Short mmCIF file of C-alpha atoms in Angstrom, two decimals:
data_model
loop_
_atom_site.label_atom_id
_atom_site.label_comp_id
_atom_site.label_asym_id
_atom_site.label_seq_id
_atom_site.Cartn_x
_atom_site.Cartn_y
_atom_site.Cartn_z
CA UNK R 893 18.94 -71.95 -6.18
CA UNK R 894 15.88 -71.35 -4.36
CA UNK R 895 13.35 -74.18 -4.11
CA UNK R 896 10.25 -72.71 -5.55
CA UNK R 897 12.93 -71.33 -8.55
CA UNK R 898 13.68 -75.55 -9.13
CA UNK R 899 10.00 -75.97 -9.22
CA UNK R 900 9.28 -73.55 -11.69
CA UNK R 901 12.22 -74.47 -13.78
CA UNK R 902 10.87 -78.21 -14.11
CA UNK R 903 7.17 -76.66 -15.10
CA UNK R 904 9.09 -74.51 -18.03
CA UNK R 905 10.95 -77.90 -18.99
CA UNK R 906 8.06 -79.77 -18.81
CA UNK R 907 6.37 -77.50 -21.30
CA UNK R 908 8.90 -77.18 -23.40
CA UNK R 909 8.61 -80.76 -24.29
CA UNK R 910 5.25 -81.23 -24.35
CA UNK R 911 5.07 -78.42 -26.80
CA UNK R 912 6.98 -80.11 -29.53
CA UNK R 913 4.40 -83.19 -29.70
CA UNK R 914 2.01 -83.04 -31.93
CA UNK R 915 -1.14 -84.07 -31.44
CA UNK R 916 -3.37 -85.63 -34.29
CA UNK R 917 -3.13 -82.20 -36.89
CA UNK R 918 -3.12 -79.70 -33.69
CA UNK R 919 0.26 -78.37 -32.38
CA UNK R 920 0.51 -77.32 -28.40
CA UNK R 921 2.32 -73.94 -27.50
CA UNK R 922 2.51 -72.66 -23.86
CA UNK R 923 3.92 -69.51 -23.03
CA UNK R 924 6.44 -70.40 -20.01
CA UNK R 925 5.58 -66.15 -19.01
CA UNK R 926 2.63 -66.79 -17.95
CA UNK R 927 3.24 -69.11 -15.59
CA UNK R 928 5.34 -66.75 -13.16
CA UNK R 929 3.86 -64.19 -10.94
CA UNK R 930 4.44 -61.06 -11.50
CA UNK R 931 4.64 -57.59 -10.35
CA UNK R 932 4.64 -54.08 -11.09
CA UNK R 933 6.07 -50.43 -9.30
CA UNK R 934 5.59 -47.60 -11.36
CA UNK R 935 5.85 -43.93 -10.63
CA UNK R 936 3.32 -41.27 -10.61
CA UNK R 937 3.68 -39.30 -13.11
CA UNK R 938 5.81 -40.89 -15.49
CA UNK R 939 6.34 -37.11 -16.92
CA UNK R 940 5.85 -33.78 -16.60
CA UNK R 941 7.36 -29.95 -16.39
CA UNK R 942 8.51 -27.96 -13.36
CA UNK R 943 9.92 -25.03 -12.89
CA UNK R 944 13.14 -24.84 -11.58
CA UNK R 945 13.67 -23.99 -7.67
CA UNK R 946 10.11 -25.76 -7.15
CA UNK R 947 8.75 -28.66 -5.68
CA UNK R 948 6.75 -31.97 -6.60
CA UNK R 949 5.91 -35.01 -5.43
CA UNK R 950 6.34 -38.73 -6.61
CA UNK R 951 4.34 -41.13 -5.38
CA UNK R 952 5.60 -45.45 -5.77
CA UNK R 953 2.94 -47.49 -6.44
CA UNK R 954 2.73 -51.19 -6.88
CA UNK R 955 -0.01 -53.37 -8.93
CA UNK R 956 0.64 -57.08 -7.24
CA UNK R 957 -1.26 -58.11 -10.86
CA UNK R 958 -4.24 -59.89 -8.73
CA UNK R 959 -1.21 -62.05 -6.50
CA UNK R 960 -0.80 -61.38 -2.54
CA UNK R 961 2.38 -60.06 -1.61
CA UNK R 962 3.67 -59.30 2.17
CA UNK R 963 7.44 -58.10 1.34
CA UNK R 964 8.64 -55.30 -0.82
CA UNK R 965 12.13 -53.86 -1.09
CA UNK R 966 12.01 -50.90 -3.45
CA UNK R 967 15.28 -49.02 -4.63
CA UNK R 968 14.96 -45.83 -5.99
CA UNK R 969 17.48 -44.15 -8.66
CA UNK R 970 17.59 -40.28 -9.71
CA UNK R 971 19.62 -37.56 -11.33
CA UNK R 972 21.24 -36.31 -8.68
CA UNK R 973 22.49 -33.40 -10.60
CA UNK R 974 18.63 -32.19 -11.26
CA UNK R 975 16.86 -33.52 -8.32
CA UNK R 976 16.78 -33.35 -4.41
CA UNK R 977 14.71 -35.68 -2.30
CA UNK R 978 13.29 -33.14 0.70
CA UNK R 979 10.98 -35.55 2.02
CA UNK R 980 11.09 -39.35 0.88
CA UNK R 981 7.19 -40.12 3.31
CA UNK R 982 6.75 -43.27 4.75
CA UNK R 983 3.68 -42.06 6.90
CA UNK R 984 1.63 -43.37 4.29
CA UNK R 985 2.34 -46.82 2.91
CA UNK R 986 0.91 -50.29 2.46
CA UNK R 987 3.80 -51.08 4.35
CA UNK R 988 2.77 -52.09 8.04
CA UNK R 989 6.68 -53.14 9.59
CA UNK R 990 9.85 -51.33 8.33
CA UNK R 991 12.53 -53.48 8.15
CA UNK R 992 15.01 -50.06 7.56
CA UNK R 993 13.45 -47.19 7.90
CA UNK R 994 13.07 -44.86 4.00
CA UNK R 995 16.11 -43.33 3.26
CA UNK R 996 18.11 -41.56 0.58
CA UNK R 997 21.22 -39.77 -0.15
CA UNK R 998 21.20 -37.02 -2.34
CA UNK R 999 24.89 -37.46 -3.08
CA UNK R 1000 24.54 -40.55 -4.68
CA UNK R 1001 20.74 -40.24 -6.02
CA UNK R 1002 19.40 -43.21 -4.24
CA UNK R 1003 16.71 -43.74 -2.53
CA UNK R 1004 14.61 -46.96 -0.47
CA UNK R 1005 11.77 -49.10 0.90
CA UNK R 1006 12.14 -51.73 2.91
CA UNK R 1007 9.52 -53.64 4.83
CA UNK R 1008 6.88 -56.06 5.47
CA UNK R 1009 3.06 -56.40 4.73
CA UNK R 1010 1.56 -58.37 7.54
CA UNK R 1011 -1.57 -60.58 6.25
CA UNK R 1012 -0.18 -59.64 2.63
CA UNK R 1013 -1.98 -57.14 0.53
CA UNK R 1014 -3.61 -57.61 -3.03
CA UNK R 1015 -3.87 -54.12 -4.84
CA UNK R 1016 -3.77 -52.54 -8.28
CA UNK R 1017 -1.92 -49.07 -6.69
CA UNK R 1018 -0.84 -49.78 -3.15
CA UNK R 1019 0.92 -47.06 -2.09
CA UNK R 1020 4.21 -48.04 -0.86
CA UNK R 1021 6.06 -44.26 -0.41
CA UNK R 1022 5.53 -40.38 -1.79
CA UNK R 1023 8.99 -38.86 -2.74
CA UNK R 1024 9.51 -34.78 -2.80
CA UNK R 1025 11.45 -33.68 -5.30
CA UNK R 1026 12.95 -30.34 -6.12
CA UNK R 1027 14.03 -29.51 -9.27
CA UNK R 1028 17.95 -28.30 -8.96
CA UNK R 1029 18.79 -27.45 -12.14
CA UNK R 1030 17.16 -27.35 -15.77
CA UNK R 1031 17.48 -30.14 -18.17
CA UNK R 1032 15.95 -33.84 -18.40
CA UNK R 1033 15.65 -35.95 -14.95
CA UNK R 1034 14.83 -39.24 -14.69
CA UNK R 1035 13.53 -41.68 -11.33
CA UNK R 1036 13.91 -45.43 -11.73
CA UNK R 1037 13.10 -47.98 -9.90
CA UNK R 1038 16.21 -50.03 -9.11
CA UNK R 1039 17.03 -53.35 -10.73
CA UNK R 1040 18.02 -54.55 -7.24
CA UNK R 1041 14.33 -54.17 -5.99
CA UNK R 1042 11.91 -57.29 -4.61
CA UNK R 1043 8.44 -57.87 -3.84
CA UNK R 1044 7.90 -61.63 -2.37
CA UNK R 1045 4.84 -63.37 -2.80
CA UNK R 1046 2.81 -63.90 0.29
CA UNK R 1047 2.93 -67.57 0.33
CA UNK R 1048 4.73 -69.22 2.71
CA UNK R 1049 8.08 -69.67 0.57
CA UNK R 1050 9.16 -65.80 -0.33
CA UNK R 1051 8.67 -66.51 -3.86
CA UNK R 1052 10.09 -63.74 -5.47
CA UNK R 1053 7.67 -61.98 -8.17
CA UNK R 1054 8.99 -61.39 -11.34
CA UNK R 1055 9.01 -57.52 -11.78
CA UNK R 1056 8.02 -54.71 -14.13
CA UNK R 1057 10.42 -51.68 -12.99
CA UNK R 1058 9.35 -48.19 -13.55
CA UNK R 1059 10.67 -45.46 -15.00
CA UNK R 1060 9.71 -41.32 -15.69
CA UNK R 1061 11.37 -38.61 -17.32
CA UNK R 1062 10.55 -35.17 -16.54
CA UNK R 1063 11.53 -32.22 -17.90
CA UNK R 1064 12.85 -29.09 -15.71
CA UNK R 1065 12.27 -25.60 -16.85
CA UNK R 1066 14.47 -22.89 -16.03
CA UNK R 1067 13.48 -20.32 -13.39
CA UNK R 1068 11.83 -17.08 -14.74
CA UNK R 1069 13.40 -14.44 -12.82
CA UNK R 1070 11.51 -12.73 -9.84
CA UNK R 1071 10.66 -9.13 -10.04
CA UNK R 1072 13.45 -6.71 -10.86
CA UNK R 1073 14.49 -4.81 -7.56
CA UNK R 1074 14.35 -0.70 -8.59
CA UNK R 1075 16.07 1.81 -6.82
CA UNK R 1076 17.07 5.45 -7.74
CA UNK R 1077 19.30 7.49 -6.18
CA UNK R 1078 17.93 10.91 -7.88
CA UNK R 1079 14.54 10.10 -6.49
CA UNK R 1080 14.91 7.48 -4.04
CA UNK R 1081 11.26 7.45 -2.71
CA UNK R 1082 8.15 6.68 -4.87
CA UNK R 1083 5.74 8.36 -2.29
CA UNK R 1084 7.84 11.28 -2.21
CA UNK R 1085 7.66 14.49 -4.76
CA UNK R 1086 11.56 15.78 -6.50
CA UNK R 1087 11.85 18.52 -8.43
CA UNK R 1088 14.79 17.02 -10.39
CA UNK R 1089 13.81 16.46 -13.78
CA UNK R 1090 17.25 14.49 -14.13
CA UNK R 1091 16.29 10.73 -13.06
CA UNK R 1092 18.73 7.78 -12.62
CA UNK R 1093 17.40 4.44 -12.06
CA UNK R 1094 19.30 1.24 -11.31
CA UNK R 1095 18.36 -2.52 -10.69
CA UNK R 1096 19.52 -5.61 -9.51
CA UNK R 1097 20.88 -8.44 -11.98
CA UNK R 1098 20.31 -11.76 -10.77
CA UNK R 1099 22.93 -14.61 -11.71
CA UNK R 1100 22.40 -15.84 -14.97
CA UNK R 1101 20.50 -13.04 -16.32
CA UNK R 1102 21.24 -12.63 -20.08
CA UNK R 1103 19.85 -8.96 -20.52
CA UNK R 1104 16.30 -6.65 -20.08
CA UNK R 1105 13.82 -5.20 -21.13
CA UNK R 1106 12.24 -1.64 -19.90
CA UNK R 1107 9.90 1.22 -20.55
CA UNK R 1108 9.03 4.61 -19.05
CA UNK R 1109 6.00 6.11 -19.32
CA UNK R 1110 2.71 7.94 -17.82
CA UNK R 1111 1.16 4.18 -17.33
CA UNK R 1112 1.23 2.22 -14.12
CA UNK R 1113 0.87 -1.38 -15.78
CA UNK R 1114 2.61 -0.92 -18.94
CA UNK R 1115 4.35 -4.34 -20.01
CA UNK R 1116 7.81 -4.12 -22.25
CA UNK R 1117 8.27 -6.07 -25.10
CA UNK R 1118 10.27 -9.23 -25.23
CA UNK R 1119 13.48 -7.52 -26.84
CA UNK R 1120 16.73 -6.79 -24.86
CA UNK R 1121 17.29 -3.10 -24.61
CA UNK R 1122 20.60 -3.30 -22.52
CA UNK R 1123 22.77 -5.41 -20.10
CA UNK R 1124 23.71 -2.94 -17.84
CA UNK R 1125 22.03 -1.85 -14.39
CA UNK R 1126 21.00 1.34 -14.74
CA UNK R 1127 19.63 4.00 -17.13
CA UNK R 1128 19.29 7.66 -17.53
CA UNK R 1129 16.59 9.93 -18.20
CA UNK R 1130 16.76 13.84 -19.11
CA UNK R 1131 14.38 16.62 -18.85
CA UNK R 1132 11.25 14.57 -17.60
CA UNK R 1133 8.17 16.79 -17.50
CA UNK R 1134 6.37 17.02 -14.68
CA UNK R 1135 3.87 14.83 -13.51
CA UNK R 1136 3.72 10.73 -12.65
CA UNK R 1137 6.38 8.57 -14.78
CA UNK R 1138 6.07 4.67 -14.09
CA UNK R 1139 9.53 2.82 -14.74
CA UNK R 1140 8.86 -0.93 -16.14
CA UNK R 1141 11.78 -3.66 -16.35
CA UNK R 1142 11.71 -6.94 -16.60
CA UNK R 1143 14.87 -9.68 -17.28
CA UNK R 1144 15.30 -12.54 -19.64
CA UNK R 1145 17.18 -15.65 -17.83
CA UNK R 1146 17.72 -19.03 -19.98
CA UNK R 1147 15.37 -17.74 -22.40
CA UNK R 1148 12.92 -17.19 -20.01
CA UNK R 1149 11.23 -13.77 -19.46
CA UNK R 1150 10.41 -13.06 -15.82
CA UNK R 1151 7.83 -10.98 -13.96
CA UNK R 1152 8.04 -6.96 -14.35
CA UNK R 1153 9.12 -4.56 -11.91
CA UNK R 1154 7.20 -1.19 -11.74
CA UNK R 1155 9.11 2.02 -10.18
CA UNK R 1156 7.14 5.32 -9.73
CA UNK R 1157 8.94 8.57 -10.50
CA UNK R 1158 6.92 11.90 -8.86
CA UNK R 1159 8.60 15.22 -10.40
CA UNK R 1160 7.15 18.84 -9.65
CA UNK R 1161 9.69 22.16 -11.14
CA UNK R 1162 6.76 24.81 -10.54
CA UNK R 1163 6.45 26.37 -7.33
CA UNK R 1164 3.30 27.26 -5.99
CA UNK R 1165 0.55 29.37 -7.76
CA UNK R 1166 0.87 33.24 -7.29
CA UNK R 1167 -0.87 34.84 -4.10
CA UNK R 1168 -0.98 38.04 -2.69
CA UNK R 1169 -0.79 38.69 1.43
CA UNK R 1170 -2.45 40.74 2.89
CA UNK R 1171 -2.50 43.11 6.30
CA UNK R 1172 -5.26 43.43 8.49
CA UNK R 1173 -4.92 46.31 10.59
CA UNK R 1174 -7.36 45.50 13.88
CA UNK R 1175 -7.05 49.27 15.67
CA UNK R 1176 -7.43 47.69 19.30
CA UNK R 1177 -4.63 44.97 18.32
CA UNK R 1178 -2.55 47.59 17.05
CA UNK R 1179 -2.74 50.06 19.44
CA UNK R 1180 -3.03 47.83 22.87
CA UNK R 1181 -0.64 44.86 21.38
CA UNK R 1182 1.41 46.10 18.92
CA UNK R 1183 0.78 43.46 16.20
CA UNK R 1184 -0.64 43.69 13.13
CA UNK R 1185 -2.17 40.68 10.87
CA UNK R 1186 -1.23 38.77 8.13
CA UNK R 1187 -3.29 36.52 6.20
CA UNK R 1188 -2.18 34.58 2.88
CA UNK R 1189 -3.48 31.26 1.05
CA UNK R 1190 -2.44 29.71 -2.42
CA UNK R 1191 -2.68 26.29 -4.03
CA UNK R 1192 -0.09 24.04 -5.97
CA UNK R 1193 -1.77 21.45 -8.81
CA UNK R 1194 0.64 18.51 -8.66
CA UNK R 1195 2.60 17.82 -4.94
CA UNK R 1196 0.39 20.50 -3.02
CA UNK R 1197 1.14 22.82 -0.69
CA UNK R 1198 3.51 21.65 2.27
CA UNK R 1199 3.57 24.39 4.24
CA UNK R 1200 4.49 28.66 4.96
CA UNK R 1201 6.92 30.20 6.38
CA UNK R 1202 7.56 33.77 7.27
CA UNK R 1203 10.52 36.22 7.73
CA UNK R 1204 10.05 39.80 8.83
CA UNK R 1205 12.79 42.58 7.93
CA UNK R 1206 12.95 45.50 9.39
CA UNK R 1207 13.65 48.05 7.41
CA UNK R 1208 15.45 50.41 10.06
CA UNK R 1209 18.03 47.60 10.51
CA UNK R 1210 21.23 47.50 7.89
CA UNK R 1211 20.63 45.77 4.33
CA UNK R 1212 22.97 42.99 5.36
CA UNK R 1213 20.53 41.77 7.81
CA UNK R 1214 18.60 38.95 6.74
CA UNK R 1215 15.36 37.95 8.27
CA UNK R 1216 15.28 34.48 9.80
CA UNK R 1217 12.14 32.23 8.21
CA UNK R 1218 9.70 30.31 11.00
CA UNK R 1219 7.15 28.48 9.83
CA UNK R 1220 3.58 29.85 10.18
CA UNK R 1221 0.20 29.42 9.59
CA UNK R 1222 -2.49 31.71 8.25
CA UNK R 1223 -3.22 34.45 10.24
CA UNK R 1224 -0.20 34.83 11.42
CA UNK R 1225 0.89 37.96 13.46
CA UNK R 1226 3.69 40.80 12.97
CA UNK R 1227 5.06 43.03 16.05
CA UNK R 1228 4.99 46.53 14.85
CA UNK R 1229 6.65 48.06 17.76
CA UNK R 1230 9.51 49.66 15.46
CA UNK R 1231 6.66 51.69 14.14
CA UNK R 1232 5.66 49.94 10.82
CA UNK R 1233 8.32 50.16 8.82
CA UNK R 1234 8.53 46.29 8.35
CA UNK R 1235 8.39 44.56 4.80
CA UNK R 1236 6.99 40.57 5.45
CA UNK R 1237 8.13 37.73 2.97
CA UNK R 1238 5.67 35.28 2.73
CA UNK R 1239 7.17 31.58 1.52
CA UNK R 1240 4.72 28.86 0.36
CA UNK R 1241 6.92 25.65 0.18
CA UNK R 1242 4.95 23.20 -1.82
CA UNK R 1243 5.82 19.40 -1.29
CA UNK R 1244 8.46 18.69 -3.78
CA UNK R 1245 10.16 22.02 -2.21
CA UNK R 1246 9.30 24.59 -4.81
CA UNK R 1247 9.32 27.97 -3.36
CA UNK R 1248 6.88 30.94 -3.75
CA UNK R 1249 7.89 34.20 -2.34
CA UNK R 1250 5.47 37.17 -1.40
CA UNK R 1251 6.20 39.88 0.30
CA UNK R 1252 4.10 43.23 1.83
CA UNK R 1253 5.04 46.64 3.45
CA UNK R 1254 3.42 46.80 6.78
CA UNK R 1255 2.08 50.68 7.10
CA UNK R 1256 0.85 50.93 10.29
CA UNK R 1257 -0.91 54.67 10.80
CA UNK R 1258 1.42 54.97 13.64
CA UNK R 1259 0.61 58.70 14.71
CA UNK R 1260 -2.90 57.28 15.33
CA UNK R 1261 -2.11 54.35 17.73
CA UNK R 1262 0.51 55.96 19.72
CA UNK R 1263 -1.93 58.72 19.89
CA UNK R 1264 -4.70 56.51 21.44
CA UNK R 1265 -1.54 54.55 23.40
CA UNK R 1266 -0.57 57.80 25.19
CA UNK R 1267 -4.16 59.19 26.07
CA UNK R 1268 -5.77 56.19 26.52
CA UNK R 1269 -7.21 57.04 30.36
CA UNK R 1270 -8.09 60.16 29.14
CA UNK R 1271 -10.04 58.28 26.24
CA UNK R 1272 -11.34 55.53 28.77
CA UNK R 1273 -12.36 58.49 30.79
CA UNK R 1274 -14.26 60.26 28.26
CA UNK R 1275 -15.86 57.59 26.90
CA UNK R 1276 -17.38 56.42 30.70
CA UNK R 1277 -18.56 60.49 31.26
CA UNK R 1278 -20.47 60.32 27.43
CA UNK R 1279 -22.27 56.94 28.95
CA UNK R 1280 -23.14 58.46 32.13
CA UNK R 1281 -24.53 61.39 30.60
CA UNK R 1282 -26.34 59.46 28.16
CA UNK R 1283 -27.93 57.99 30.85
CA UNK R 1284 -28.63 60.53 33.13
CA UNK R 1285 -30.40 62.02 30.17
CA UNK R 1286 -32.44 59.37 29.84
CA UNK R 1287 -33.46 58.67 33.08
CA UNK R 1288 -34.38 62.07 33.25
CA UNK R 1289 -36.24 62.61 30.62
CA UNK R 1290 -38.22 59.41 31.05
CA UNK R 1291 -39.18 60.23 34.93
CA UNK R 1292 -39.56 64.07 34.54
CA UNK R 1293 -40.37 65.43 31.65
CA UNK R 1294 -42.77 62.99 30.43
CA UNK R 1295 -44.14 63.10 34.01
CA UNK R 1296 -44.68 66.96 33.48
CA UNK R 1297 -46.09 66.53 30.07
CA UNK R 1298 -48.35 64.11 31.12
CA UNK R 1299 -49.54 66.47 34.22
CA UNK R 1300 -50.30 69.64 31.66
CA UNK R 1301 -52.44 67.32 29.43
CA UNK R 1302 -54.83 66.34 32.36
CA UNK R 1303 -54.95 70.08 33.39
CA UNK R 1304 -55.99 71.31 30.15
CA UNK R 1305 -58.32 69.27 29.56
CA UNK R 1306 -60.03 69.85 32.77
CA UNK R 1307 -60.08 73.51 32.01
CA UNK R 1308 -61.62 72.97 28.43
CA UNK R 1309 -64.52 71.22 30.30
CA UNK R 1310 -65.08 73.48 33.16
CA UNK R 1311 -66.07 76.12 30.25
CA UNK R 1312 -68.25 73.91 28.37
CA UNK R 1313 -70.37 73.65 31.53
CA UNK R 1314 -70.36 77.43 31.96
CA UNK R 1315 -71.58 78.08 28.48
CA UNK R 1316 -74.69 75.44 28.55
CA UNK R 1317 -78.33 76.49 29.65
CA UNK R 1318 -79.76 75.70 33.35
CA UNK R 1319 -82.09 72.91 33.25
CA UNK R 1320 -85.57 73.89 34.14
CA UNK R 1321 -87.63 73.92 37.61
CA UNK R 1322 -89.08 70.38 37.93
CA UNK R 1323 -92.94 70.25 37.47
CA UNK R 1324 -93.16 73.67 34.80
CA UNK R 1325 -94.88 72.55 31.92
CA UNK R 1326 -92.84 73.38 28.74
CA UNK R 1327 -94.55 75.82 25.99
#
């Protein structure tokens, strides 16, 4: 036995007999408690929830109950079958020299704190170590502080401090499962237009899953109810109009309802609106080039239109000769070299690949372009001989006859005067006086 233990045990005897004497009418009672130092290491918090999968921390704290202390040895117990340690921090501690450095073994559920205060330290919630947690599995954990733990008095002697050990409970919640994952083969892209009206969509079920809960509809944040509609992975939907459906799931796992999955289902069955083509006969094009043009636009209200595309048949070739489809844009040009008899399909593909066809007879007046094809140098010819006669009118006409014009004016108006001066009276002889 220690020596400072002796000492103590001769204070408690000491009392002990003293307490039975009785002096005058009083009676003397000493409580032998109160007379050994003591100590406390608690845990903080001594309760509490968290989710299963996560993280938390524990911090040790010791109240040296007003008394210097300079060693602590602090063993730490837990359920190993609920709780990991990830981290048992000794970074920050009232602990100055480790005698072993902190430790634990998750096998076993132990943990510990070994070292030396130099100077001592006096505190109310010196923090001796912060322990991470994470919560395995659901149920009830507890963390205790080992019976086997010290804290010595600073003193001299390495009194030993009588200890208060202790001790939390907390209480692990299962794991509400994350987000379904969605798929669907029948429509296996949500930015992406089908149009299938048959949808299958499947999911994932995580481990432990007991079941879920889904909904489809025209809303994007609808939330299903908290009743099991099936077990299985997958469900089937028939004759979907068209438009925007929104696929909603979520699971139920240890009672627990997790966070909903959303799938977007695009479906467009009607092709494009109806259009009509049309030919634009340009003479010079026709005649000089031998194309003709076609010209086409429509519109589709729910996937829009991806794009045209064009085959030309020739009608002089045999019936079992189909026309090969290029895409095109609008105007787009058709040879008529075989002399018009052509019939154009026009295909507007909208995005969900719903097809509109159109089609036109391309009636070239073909007697008139060859015509102008055959004779054109006699045309070109013609037309430069009208111009320069045009001209050559002109210029004469502006520099001669109005020249000419001009000249008979003048004259006859120089006549017209020359006979008003014949026809006036001769002006008298200068000095006769005037009856």
């Amino acid at each position: 036995m220690m020596p400072h233990t002796k000492k103590i045990l001769c204070l408690l005897s000491i009392a002990v007999f003293f307490s039975g004497i009785s002096v005058g009418a009083q009676t003397v009672n000493v409580d032998a408690s109160k007379l050994l130092a003591r100590a406390e290491i608690s845990l903080s918090p001594r309760s509490g929830s968290f989710v299963e999968g996560s993280t938390f921390q524990v911090p040790i704290l010791l109240n040296t109950k007003g008394k210097s202390v300079n060693g602590i040895e602090v063993r730490v117990k837990f359920d190993k079958d609920k709780l990991a340690i990830v981290n048992p921090s000794g970074g920050v501690s009232i602990i100055g020299i480790w005698v072993e450095p902190p430790g634990y073994d998750n096998t076993k559920g132990t943990a510990s704190y070994v070292g030396v205060v130099p100077n001592g330290v006096t505190s109310e919630a010196g923090l001796i170590g912060t322990i991470t947690f994470k919560a395995k599995s659901p149920g009830r954990a507890v963390v205790s502080i080992g019976s086997n733990s010290k804290v010595l008095l600073n003193d001299g002697l390495g009194t030993e401090a009588t200890l208060d050990l202790g001790r939390a409970e907390y209480n692990l919640i299962t794991k509400a499962p994350e987000g379904v994952r969605i798929f669907s083969q029948t429509h296996p892209v949500q930015s992406d237009w089908y149009n299938n009206d048959y949808a299958v969509v499947s999911w994932e079920k995580e481990a432990g899953v007991g079941g879920f809960s889904f909904m489809l509809d025209d809303k994007p944040g609808t939330i299903p109810d908290n009743t099991i509609d099936t077990e299985d992975t997958s469900a089937v939907f028939d004759k979907l109009d068209d438009g925007l459906w929104y696929f909603h799931i979520k699971a139920v796992k240890g009672g627990v309802w997790g966070t909903i999955g959303h799938f977007l289902l695009r479906i467009d069955t009607v092709p494009p609106a109806e259009f009509t083509p049309t030919a634009n006969y340009l003479l010079a094009a026709t005649a000089f080039v031998e194309r003709t043009l076609i010209s086409f636009s429509t519109t589709d209200n729910l996937s829009g239109v991806s794009h045209y595309e064009i085959g030309v048949i020739d009608k002089s070739q045999p019936l079992t000769k189909s026309p090969v489809f290029v895409q095109a844009e609008s105007p787009f040009q058709v040879p008529v070299s075989s002399g018009g008899k052509l019939q154009v399909i026009v295909r507007a593909i909208d995005s969900a690949g719903n097809i509109r066809d159109k089609s036109l007879d391309i009636n070239v007046p073909f007697f008139v372009t060859r015509f102008i094809k055959d004779n054109f140098a006699y045309i070109l010819l013609a037309i430069l001989l009208t111009g320069f006669i045009v001209l050559l009118s002109h210029y004469l006409f502006t520099r001669h006859v109005i020249r000419h014009f001009r000249h008979a004016l003048k004259t006859m108006k120089t006549e017209e005067n020359q006979k008003t001066s014949e026809l006036r009276p001769p002006d008298p002889p200068s000095g006769e006086r005037r009856q």
